[in-house]
Amino acid sequence: MPITVRGNYPVVLDADVLAHYLVWRLIMTLAEEPAFLLPRWSPRIASEARHVYLSKFGETWTESRVARLFEQMELAFPEALVSVPEEQAAPRLALADDRHVVWCALVAQAQTILTYNVRHYPEAILTNWNLEARTPDQYLLTLLDHHEARFIDRFRRFSEDVNCTPNDILAKLSVSLPHVSRAIPDRL
């Protein structure tokens, strides 16, 4: 299924994407007006991401720092938080733990779930719901290819916001966004 690319398009961010700080910051920069996408997540997705920050990065991400991050995220994008009824049934997936993400996408009227765990979302099941699961690398590369000048402008602003040169950011993103980090230098 091809990736849909248009502005003001709701995209659900799975917890593993929210928990990649630089990837999340880049996506949030792209979500600023005029938006490439409209980020969406549920309270449960946010809770899972908080848990990742604290359990994997506890030395640098204290509870107060994580709380501030999510407060800032919700202040900047209050419409991003999607209320998902827990008792609602969602499509059967390979892992039952991911049903709430699919349900969030359905409630948010999103067609794309950004996740590093694409294998948890079988295409044969998602197409029945007009959904797709893509890695952030796949999705952002498509945005870059379709909106190069605007994307590069936002990328430069993103690197300034995190106090790094574009090349330093690309080096830091080379593992989590390998195709994007290889495609951008020629376009800077």
CSV table of C-alpha atoms in Angstrom, one decimal, residues 9 11 15 36-37 51 56-57 66 68 72 74 79-80 84 93 102 113 115 128 143-144 156 171 181:
chain,number,residue,atom,x,y,z
A,9,TYR,CA,-3.0,14.2,7.7
A,11,VAL,CA,-0.7,9.9,11.8
A,15,ALA,CA,5.2,4.4,21.8
A,36,PHE,CA,3.2,17.9,7.0
A,37,LEU,CA,1.2,15.7,9.4
A,51,HIS,CA,7.8,3.9,30.7
A,56,LYS,CA,15.8,2.5,29.3
A,57,PHE,CA,17.1,6.0,29.8
A,66,VAL,CA,9.8,13.0,31.4
A,68,ARG,CA,7.9,18.0,31.6
A,72,GLN,CA,5.2,20.3,26.7
A,74,GLU,CA,0.5,18.1,25.1
A,79,GLU,CA,-5.4,17.8,19.7
A,80,ALA,CA,-2.8,15.0,19.4
A,84,VAL,CA,-9.7,5.7,23.1
A,93,LEU,CA,-3.2,-8.6,15.4
A,102,VAL,CA,-4.9,0.4,15.9
A,113,ILE,CA,0.7,4.2,12.2
A,115,THR,CA,6.2,2.4,14.4
A,128,ASN,CA,-9.3,-4.2,6.0
A,143,LEU,CA,7.8,13.4,2.9
A,144,LEU,CA,11.4,14.5,2.0
A,156,ARG,CA,17.5,23.1,9.4
A,171,ALA,CA,25.0,11.3,12.6
A,181,SER,CA,20.0,10.6,7.2
